[in-house]
mmCIF file of C-alpha atoms and ligand atoms in Angstrom:
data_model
loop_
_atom_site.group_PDB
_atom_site.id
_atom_site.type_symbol
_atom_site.label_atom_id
_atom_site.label_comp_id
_atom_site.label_asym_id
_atom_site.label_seq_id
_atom_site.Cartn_x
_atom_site.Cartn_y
_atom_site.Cartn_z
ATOM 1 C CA UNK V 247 -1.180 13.293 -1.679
ATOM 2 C CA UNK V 248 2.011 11.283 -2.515
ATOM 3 C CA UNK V 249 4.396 9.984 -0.786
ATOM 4 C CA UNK V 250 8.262 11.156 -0.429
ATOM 5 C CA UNK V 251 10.374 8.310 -1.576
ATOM 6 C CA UNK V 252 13.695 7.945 -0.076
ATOM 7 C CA UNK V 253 15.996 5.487 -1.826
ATOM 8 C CA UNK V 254 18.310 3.366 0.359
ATOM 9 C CA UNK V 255 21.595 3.242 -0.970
ATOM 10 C CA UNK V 256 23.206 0.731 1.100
ATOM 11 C CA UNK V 257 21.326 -1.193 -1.824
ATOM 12 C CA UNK V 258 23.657 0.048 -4.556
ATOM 13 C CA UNK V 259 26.387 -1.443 -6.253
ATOM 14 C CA UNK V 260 29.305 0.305 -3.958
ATOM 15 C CA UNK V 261 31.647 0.163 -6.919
ATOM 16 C CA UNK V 262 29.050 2.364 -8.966
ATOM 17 C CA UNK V 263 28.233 5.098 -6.285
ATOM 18 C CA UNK V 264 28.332 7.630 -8.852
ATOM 19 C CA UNK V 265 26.288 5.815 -11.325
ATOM 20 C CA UNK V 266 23.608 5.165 -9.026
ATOM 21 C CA UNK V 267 23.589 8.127 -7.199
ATOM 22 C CA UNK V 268 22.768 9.655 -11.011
ATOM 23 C CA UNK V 269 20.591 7.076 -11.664
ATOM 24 C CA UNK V 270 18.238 8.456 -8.298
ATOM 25 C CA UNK V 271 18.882 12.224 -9.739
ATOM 26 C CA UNK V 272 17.113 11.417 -12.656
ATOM 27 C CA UNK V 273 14.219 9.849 -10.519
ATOM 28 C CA UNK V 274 11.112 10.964 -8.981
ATOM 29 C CA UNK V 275 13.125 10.450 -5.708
ATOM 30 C CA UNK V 276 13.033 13.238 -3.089
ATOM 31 C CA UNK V 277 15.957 12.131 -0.592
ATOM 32 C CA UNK V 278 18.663 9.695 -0.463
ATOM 33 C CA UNK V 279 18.895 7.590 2.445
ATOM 34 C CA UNK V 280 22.349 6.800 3.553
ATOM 35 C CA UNK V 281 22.885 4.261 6.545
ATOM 36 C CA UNK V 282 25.738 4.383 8.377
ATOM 37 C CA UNK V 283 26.793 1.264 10.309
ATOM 38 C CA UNK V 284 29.470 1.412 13.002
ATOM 39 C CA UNK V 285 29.800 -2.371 13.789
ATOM 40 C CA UNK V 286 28.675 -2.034 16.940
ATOM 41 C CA UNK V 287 25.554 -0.363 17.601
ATOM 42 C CA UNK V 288 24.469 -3.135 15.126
ATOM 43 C CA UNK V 289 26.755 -5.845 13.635
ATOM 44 C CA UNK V 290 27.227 -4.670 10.436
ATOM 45 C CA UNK V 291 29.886 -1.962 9.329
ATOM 46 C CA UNK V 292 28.305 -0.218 5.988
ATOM 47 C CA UNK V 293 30.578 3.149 5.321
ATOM 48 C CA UNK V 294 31.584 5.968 7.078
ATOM 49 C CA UNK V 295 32.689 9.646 6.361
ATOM 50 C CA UNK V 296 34.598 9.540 3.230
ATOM 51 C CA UNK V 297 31.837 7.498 1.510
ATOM 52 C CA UNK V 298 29.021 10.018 2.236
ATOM 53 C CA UNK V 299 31.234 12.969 1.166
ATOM 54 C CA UNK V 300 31.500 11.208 -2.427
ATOM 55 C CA UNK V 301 27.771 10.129 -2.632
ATOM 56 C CA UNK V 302 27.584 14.074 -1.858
ATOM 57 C CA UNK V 303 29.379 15.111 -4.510
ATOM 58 C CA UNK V 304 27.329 12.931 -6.617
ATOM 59 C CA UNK V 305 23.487 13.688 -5.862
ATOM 60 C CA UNK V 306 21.456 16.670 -6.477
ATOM 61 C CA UNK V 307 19.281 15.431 -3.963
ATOM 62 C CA UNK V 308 18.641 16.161 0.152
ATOM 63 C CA UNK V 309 20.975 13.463 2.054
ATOM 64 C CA UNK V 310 19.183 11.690 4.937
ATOM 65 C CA UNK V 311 21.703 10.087 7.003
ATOM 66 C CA UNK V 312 20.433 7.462 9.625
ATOM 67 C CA UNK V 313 23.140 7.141 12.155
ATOM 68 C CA UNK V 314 23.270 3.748 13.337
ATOM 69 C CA UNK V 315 26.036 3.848 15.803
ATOM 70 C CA UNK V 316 26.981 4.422 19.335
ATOM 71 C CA UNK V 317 27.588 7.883 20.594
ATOM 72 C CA UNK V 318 26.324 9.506 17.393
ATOM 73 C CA UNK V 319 26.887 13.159 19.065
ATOM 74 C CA UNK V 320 30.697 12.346 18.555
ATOM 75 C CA UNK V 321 29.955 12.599 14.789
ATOM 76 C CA UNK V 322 27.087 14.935 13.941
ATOM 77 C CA UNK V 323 29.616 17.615 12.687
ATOM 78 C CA UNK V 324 31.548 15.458 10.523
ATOM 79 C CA UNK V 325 28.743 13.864 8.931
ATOM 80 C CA UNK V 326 26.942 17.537 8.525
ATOM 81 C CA UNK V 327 30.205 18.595 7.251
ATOM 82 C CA UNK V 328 30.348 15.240 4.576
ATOM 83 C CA UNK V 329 26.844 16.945 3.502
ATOM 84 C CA UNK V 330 24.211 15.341 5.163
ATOM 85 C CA UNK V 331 20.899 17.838 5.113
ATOM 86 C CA UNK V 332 19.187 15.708 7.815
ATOM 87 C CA UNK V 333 20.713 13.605 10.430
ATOM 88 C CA UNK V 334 18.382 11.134 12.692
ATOM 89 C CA UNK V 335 20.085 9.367 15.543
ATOM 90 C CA UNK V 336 18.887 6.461 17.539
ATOM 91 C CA UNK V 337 16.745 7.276 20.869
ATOM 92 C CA UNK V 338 17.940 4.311 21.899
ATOM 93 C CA UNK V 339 21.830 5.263 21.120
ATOM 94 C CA UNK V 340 21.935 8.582 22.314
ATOM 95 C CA UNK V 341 21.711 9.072 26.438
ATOM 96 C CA UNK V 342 20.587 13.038 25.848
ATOM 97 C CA UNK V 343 18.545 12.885 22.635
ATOM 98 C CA UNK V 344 17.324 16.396 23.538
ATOM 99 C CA UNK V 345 20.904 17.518 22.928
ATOM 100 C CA UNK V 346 21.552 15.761 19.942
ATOM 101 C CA UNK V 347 18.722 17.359 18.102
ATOM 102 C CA UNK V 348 19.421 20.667 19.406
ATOM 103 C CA UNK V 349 22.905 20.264 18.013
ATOM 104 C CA UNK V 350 22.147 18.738 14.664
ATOM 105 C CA UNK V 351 19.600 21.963 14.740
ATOM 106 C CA UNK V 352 22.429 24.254 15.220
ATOM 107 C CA UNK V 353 24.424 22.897 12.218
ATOM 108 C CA UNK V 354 21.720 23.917 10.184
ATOM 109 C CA UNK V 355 20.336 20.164 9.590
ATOM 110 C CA UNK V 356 16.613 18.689 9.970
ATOM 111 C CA UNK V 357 16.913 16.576 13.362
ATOM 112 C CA UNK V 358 15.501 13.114 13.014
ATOM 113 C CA UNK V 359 15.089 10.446 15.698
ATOM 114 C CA UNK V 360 15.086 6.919 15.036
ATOM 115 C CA UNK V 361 12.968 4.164 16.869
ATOM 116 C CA UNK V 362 13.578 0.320 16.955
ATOM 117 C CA UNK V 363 10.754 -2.287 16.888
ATOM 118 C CA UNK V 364 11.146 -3.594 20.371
ATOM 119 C CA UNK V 365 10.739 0.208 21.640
ATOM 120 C CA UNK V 366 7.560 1.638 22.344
ATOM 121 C CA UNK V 367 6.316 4.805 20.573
ATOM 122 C CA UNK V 368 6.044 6.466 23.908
ATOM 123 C CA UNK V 369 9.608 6.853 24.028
ATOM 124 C CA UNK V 370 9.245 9.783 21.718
ATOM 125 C CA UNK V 371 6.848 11.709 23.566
ATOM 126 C CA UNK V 372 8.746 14.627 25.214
ATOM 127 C CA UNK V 373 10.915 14.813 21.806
ATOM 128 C CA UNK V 374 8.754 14.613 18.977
ATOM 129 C CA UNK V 375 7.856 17.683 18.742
ATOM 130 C CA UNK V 376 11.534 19.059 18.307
ATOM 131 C CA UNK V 377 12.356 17.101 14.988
ATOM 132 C CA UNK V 378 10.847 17.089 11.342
ATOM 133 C CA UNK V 379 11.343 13.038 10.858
ATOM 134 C CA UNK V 380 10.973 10.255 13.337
ATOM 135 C CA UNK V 381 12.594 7.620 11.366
ATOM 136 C CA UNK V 382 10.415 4.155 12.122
ATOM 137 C CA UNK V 383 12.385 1.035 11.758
ATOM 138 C CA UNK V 384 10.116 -1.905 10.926
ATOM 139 C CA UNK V 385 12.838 -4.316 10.649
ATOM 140 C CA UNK V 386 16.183 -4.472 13.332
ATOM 141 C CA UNK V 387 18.774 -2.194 11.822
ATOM 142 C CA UNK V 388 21.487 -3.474 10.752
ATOM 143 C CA UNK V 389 20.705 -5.203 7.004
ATOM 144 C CA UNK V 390 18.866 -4.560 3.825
ATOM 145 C CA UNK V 391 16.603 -6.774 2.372
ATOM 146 C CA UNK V 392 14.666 -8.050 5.729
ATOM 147 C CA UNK V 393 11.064 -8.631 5.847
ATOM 148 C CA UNK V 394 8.919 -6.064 7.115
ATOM 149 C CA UNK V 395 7.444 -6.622 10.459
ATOM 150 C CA UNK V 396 4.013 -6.742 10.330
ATOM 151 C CA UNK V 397 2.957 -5.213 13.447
ATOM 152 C CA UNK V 398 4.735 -2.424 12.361
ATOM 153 C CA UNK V 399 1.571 -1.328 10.787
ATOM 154 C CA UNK V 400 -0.301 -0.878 13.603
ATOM 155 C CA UNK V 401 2.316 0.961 15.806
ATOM 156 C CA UNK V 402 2.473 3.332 12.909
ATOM 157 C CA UNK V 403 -0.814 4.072 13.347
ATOM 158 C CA UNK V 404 -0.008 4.617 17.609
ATOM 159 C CA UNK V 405 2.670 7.015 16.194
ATOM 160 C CA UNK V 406 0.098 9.017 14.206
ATOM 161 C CA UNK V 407 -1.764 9.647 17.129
ATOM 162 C CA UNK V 408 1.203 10.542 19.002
ATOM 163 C CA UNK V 409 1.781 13.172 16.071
ATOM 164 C CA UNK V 410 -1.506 14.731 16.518
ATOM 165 C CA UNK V 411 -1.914 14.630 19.956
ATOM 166 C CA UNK V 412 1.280 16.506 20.521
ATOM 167 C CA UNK V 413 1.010 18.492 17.450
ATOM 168 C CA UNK V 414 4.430 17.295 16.151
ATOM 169 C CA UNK V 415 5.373 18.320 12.642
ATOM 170 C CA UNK V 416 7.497 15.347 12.435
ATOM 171 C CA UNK V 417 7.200 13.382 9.162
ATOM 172 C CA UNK V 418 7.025 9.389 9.859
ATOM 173 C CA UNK V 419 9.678 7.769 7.896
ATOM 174 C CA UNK V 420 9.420 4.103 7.056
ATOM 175 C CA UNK V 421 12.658 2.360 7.231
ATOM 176 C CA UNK V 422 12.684 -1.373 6.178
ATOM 177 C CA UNK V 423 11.461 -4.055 3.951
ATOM 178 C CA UNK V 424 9.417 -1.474 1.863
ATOM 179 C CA UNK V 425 8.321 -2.475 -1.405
ATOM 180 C CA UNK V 426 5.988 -2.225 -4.022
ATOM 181 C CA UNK V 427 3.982 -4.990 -3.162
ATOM 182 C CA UNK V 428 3.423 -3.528 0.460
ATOM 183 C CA UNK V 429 3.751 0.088 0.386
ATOM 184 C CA UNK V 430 0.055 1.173 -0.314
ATOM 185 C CA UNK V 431 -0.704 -0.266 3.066
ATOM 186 C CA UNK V 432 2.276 1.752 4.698
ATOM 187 C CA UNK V 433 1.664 4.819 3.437
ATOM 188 C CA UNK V 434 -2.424 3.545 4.275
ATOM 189 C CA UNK V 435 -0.991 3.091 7.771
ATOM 190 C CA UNK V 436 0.376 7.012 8.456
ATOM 191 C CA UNK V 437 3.964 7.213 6.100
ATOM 192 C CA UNK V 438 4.966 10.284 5.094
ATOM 193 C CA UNK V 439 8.406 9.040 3.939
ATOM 194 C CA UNK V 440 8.913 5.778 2.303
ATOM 195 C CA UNK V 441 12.506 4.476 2.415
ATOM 196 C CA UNK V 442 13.289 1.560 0.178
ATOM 197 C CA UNK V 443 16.622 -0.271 -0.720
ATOM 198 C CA UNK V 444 16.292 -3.551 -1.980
ATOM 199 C CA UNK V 445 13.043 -2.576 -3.262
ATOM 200 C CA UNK V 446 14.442 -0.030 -5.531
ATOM 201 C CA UNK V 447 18.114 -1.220 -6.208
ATOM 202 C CA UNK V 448 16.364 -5.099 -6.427
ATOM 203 C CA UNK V 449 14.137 -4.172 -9.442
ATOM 204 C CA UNK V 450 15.424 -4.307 -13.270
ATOM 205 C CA UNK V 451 14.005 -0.810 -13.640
ATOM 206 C CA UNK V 452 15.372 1.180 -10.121
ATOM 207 C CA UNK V 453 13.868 4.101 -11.776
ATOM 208 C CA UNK V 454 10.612 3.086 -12.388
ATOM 209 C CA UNK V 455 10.152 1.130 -8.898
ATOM 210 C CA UNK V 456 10.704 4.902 -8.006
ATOM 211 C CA UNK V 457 8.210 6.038 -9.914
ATOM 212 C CA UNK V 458 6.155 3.968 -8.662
ATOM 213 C CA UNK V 459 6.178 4.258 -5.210
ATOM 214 C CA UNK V 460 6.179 8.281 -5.866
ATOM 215 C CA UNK V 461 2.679 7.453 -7.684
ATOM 216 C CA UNK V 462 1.138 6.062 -4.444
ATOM 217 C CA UNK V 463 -1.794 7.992 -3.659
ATOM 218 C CA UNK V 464 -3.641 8.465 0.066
ATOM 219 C CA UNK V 465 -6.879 11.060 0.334
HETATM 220 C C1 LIG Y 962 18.395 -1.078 7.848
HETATM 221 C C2 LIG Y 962 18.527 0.265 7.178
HETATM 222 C C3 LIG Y 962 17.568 0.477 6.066
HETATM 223 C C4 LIG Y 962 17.804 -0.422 4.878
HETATM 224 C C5 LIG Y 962 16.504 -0.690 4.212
HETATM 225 O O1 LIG Y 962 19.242 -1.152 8.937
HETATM 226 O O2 LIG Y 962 18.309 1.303 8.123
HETATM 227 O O3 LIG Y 962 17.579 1.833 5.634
HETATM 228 O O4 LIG Y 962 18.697 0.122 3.936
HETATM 229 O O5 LIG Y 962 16.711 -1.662 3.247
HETATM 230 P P1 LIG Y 962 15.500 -2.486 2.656
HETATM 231 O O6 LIG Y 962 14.581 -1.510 1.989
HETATM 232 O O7 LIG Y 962 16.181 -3.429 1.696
HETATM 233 O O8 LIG Y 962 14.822 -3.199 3.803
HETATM 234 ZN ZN1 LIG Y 963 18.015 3.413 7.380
#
Protein backbone atom coordinates (compact mmCIF):
# COMPACT_ATOMS: atom_id res chain seq x y z
CA UNK A 1 0.00 0.00 0.00
CA UNK A 2 0.79 3.75 -0.48
CA UNK A 3 0.49 6.39 1.35
CA UNK A 4 -2.12 9.47 1.03
CA UNK A 5 -0.09 12.57 0.59
CA UNK A 6 -1.49 15.71 1.85
CA UNK A 7 0.31 18.85 0.70
CA UNK A 8 0.62 21.72 3.21
CA UNK A 9 -0.13 24.85 1.71
CA UNK A 10 0.82 27.23 4.28
CA UNK A 11 4.11 26.36 2.21
CA UNK A 12 2.96 28.12 -0.95
CA UNK A 13 3.73 31.28 -2.36
CA UNK A 14 0.39 33.20 -0.92
CA UNK A 15 0.52 35.53 -3.90
CA UNK A 16 0.20 32.36 -6.28
CA UNK A 17 -2.68 30.44 -4.45
CA UNK A 18 -4.16 29.64 -7.65
CA UNK A 19 -1.04 28.56 -9.30
CA UNK A 20 -0.15 26.26 -6.70
CA UNK A 21 -3.28 25.02 -5.82
CA UNK A 22 -3.15 23.82 -9.83
CA UNK A 23 0.13 22.84 -9.52
CA UNK A 24 -1.19 20.01 -6.52
CA UNK A 25 -4.29 19.19 -9.04
CA UNK A 26 -2.03 17.99 -11.44
CA UNK A 27 -0.20 15.85 -8.70
CA UNK A 28 -0.46 12.50 -7.30
CA UNK A 29 -1.76 14.43 -4.20
CA UNK A 30 -4.95 13.16 -2.52
CA UNK A 31 -5.86 16.18 -0.06
CA UNK A 32 -4.80 19.62 0.55
CA UNK A 33 -3.93 20.54 3.92
CA UNK A 34 -4.89 23.98 4.91
CA UNK A 35 -3.78 25.35 8.46
CA UNK A 36 -5.53 27.86 9.93
CA UNK A 37 -3.79 29.96 12.60
CA UNK A 38 -5.75 32.27 14.89
CA UNK A 39 -2.81 34.01 16.72
CA UNK A 40 -3.63 32.72 19.72
CA UNK A 41 -4.10 29.18 20.12
CA UNK A 42 -0.51 29.35 18.67
CA UNK A 43 1.43 32.57 17.85
CA UNK A 44 1.19 32.67 14.42
CA UNK A 45 -1.86 34.10 12.35
CA UNK A 46 -1.77 32.10 8.79
CA UNK A 47 -5.38 32.91 6.98
CA UNK A 48 -8.75 32.67 7.74
CA UNK A 49 -12.17 32.28 5.89
CA UNK A 50 -11.86 34.20 2.78
CA UNK A 51 -8.51 32.52 1.97
CA UNK A 52 -9.85 28.92 2.16
CA UNK A 53 -12.95 29.85 0.09
CA UNK A 54 -10.43 30.92 -2.84
CA UNK A 55 -8.00 27.92 -2.41
CA UNK A 56 -11.61 26.18 -2.81
CA UNK A 57 -12.40 27.53 -5.79
CA UNK A 58 -9.08 26.57 -6.98
CA UNK A 59 -8.50 22.71 -6.17
CA UNK A 60 -10.14 19.71 -7.45
CA UNK A 61 -8.99 18.09 -4.51
CA UNK A 62 -10.63 17.06 -0.75
CA UNK A 63 -9.73 20.18 1.65
CA UNK A 64 -8.37 19.11 5.07
CA UNK A 65 -8.56 21.97 7.29
CA UNK A 66 -6.57 21.73 10.66
CA UNK A 67 -8.09 24.25 12.94
CA UNK A 68 -5.53 25.64 15.05
CA UNK A 69 -7.42 28.05 17.14
CA UNK A 70 -9.34 28.56 20.25
CA UNK A 71 -12.98 27.73 20.39
CA UNK A 72 -12.95 26.05 16.97
CA UNK A 73 -16.86 25.09 17.45
CA UNK A 74 -17.45 28.93 16.88
CA UNK A 75 -16.25 28.29 13.28
CA UNK A 76 -16.94 24.78 12.03
CA UNK A 77 -19.87 26.11 9.84
CA UNK A 78 -18.07 28.81 8.25
CA UNK A 79 -15.13 26.91 7.43
CA UNK A 80 -17.52 23.84 6.12
CA UNK A 81 -19.31 26.48 4.33
CA UNK A 82 -15.63 28.02 2.75
CA UNK A 83 -15.45 24.17 1.52
CA UNK A 84 -13.55 22.31 3.79
CA UNK A 85 -14.45 18.29 3.29
CA UNK A 86 -12.75 17.44 6.63
CA UNK A 87 -12.29 19.56 9.61
CA UNK A 88 -9.92 18.29 12.68
CA UNK A 89 -9.89 20.44 15.77
CA UNK A 90 -7.49 20.39 18.62
CA UNK A 91 -8.39 17.97 21.74
CA UNK A 92 -6.57 20.18 23.49
CA UNK A 93 -8.65 23.42 22.14
CA UNK A 94 -11.95 22.18 22.30
CA UNK A 95 -13.54 21.63 26.10
CA UNK A 96 -16.40 19.07 24.47
CA UNK A 97 -14.51 17.38 21.63
CA UNK A 98 -17.39 14.85 21.56
CA UNK A 99 -19.55 17.74 20.36
CA UNK A 100 -17.36 19.13 17.97
CA UNK A 101 -17.12 15.97 15.99
CA UNK A 102 -20.67 15.28 16.20
CA UNK A 103 -21.23 18.70 14.70
CA UNK A 104 -18.60 18.72 12.02
CA UNK A 105 -20.46 15.12 11.36
CA UNK A 106 -23.69 16.82 10.91
CA UNK A 107 -22.36 19.30 8.29
CA UNK A 108 -21.61 16.49 6.28
CA UNK A 109 -17.62 16.70 6.92
CA UNK A 110 -15.02 13.83 8.03
CA UNK A 111 -14.32 14.80 11.85
CA UNK A 112 -10.65 14.86 12.65
CA UNK A 113 -8.97 15.41 16.02
CA UNK A 114 -5.69 16.81 16.42
CA UNK A 115 -3.02 15.86 19.15
CA UNK A 116 0.07 17.91 20.31
CA UNK A 117 3.45 16.33 21.24
CA UNK A 118 3.39 17.06 24.91
CA UNK A 119 -0.16 15.16 25.04
CA UNK A 120 -0.41 11.65 25.56
CA UNK A 121 -2.16 9.34 23.05
CA UNK A 122 -4.52 8.32 25.77
CA UNK A 123 -6.25 11.44 25.47
CA UNK A 124 -7.97 10.06 22.44
CA UNK A 125 -9.30 7.03 23.84
CA UNK A 126 -13.07 7.58 24.40
CA UNK A 127 -13.03 9.64 20.91
CA UNK A 128 -11.18 7.83 18.46
CA UNK A 129 -13.45 5.82 17.41
CA UNK A 130 -15.92 8.69 16.29
CA UNK A 131 -13.52 10.34 13.63
CA UNK A 132 -11.84 9.09 10.29
CA UNK A 133 -8.34 11.14 10.97
CA UNK A 134 -6.52 11.79 14.17
CA UNK A 135 -4.24 14.38 12.93
CA UNK A 136 -0.61 13.70 14.85
CA UNK A 137 1.47 16.74 15.25
CA UNK A 138 5.16 15.82 15.51
CA UNK A 139 6.31 19.28 15.72
CA UNK A 140 4.36 22.31 18.04
CA UNK A 141 1.84 23.87 15.72
CA UNK A 142 2.24 26.91 14.85
CA UNK A 143 5.18 27.00 11.85
CA UNK A 144 6.28 25.18 8.79
CA UNK A 145 9.52 24.02 8.24
CA UNK A 146 10.36 22.60 11.97
CA UNK A 147 12.21 19.51 12.56
CA UNK A 148 10.40 16.49 13.19
CA UNK A 149 10.44 15.22 16.67
CA UNK A 150 11.90 12.11 16.86
CA UNK A 151 10.02 10.42 19.48
CA UNK A 152 7.23 11.02 17.48
CA UNK A 153 7.96 7.74 15.92
CA UNK A 154 7.43 5.73 18.63
CA UNK A 155 4.16 7.34 19.97
CA UNK A 156 2.90 6.67 16.50
CA UNK A 157 3.38 3.34 16.98
CA UNK A 158 1.31 3.71 20.81
CA UNK A 159 -1.38 5.30 18.54
CA UNK A 160 -1.55 2.23 16.28
CA UNK A 161 -2.27 0.16 19.03
CA UNK A 162 -4.75 2.47 20.31
CA UNK A 163 -6.38 2.09 16.70
CA UNK A 164 -6.62 -1.56 16.94
CA UNK A 165 -7.42 -2.03 20.28
CA UNK A 166 -10.45 0.16 20.00
CA UNK A 167 -11.15 -0.74 16.52
CA UNK A 168 -11.02 2.92 15.34
CA UNK A 169 -11.22 3.52 11.62
CA UNK A 170 -9.37 6.64 12.12
CA UNK A 171 -6.55 7.26 9.60
CA UNK A 172 -3.20 8.63 11.45
CA UNK A 173 -2.21 11.77 9.83
CA UNK A 174 1.34 13.00 10.12
CA UNK A 175 1.58 16.65 10.53
CA UNK A 176 5.15 18.16 10.61
CA UNK A 177 8.63 18.17 9.38
CA UNK A 178 7.78 15.36 6.81
CA UNK A 179 10.06 14.87 4.08
CA UNK A 180 11.53 12.73 1.71
CA UNK A 181 14.45 11.92 3.50
CA UNK A 182 12.29 10.70 6.57
CA UNK A 183 9.03 9.60 5.42
CA UNK A 184 9.70 5.80 4.74
CA UNK A 185 10.23 5.53 8.45
CA UNK A 186 6.84 7.43 9.16
CA UNK A 187 4.77 5.72 7.11
CA UNK A 188 7.19 2.42 8.63
CA UNK A 189 5.99 3.78 11.97
CA UNK A 190 1.83 3.48 11.36
CA UNK A 191 1.00 6.80 8.76
CA UNK A 192 -1.76 6.57 6.82
CA UNK A 193 -1.64 10.26 5.79
CA UNK A 194 1.51 12.06 5.15
CA UNK A 195 1.24 15.87 5.33
CA UNK A 196 4.16 17.81 3.99
CA UNK A 197 4.76 21.63 3.39
CA UNK A 198 8.13 22.65 3.18
CA UNK A 199 8.91 19.33 1.94
CA UNK A 200 6.84 19.71 -1.08
CA UNK A 201 6.68 23.58 -1.69
CA UNK A 202 10.80 23.49 -0.61
CA UNK A 203 11.75 21.19 -3.57
CA UNK A 204 12.53 22.58 -7.28
CA UNK A 205 10.13 19.92 -8.54
CA UNK A 206 6.81 20.27 -5.88
CA UNK A 207 5.33 17.82 -8.19
CA UNK A 208 7.65 15.24 -8.20
CA UNK A 209 8.48 15.44 -4.27
CA UNK A 210 4.70 14.45 -4.57
CA UNK A 211 5.24 11.78 -6.51
CA UNK A 212 7.45 10.65 -4.54
CA UNK A 213 6.15 10.42 -1.34
CA UNK A 214 2.83 8.89 -3.14
CA UNK A 215 5.44 6.06 -4.34
CA UNK A 216 6.27 5.05 -0.71
CA UNK A 217 5.46 1.57 -0.28
CA UNK A 218 4.63 -0.45 3.28
CA UNK A 219 3.52 -4.45 3.05
C1 LIG B 1 2.20 23.24 11.64
C2 LIG B 1 1.18 22.87 10.60
C3 LIG B 1 1.70 21.94 9.56
C4 LIG B 1 2.75 22.56 8.67
C5 LIG B 1 3.69 21.49 8.22
O1 LIG B 1 1.62 24.01 12.63
O2 LIG B 1 0.07 22.22 11.21
O3 LIG B 1 0.64 21.44 8.75
O4 LIG B 1 2.22 23.20 7.54
O5 LIG B 1 4.75 22.10 7.57
P1 LIG B 1 6.11 21.32 7.35
O6 LIG B 1 5.81 20.12 6.50
O7 LIG B 1 6.96 22.36 6.65
O8 LIG B 1 6.64 20.93 8.71
ZN1 LIG C 1 -1.43 21.16 9.91
Amino acid sequence: MNPLVAPSVLSCDFAYIARDMEMINRSAADLVHVDVMDGVYVPNISFGLPVVAAMKRHSTKPLDVHLMMVNPERYLQDFRDAGADSISVHIEACTHIHIAVQQIHKMGAKAGVAINPGTAVSALEDIIRDVEIICFMSVNPGWGGQSFIETSIEKIGRLKELILKTGSKALIEIDGGVKLDNAQRIFDAGADILVSGSGVFGQPDPVAAIASLKSLTRQ
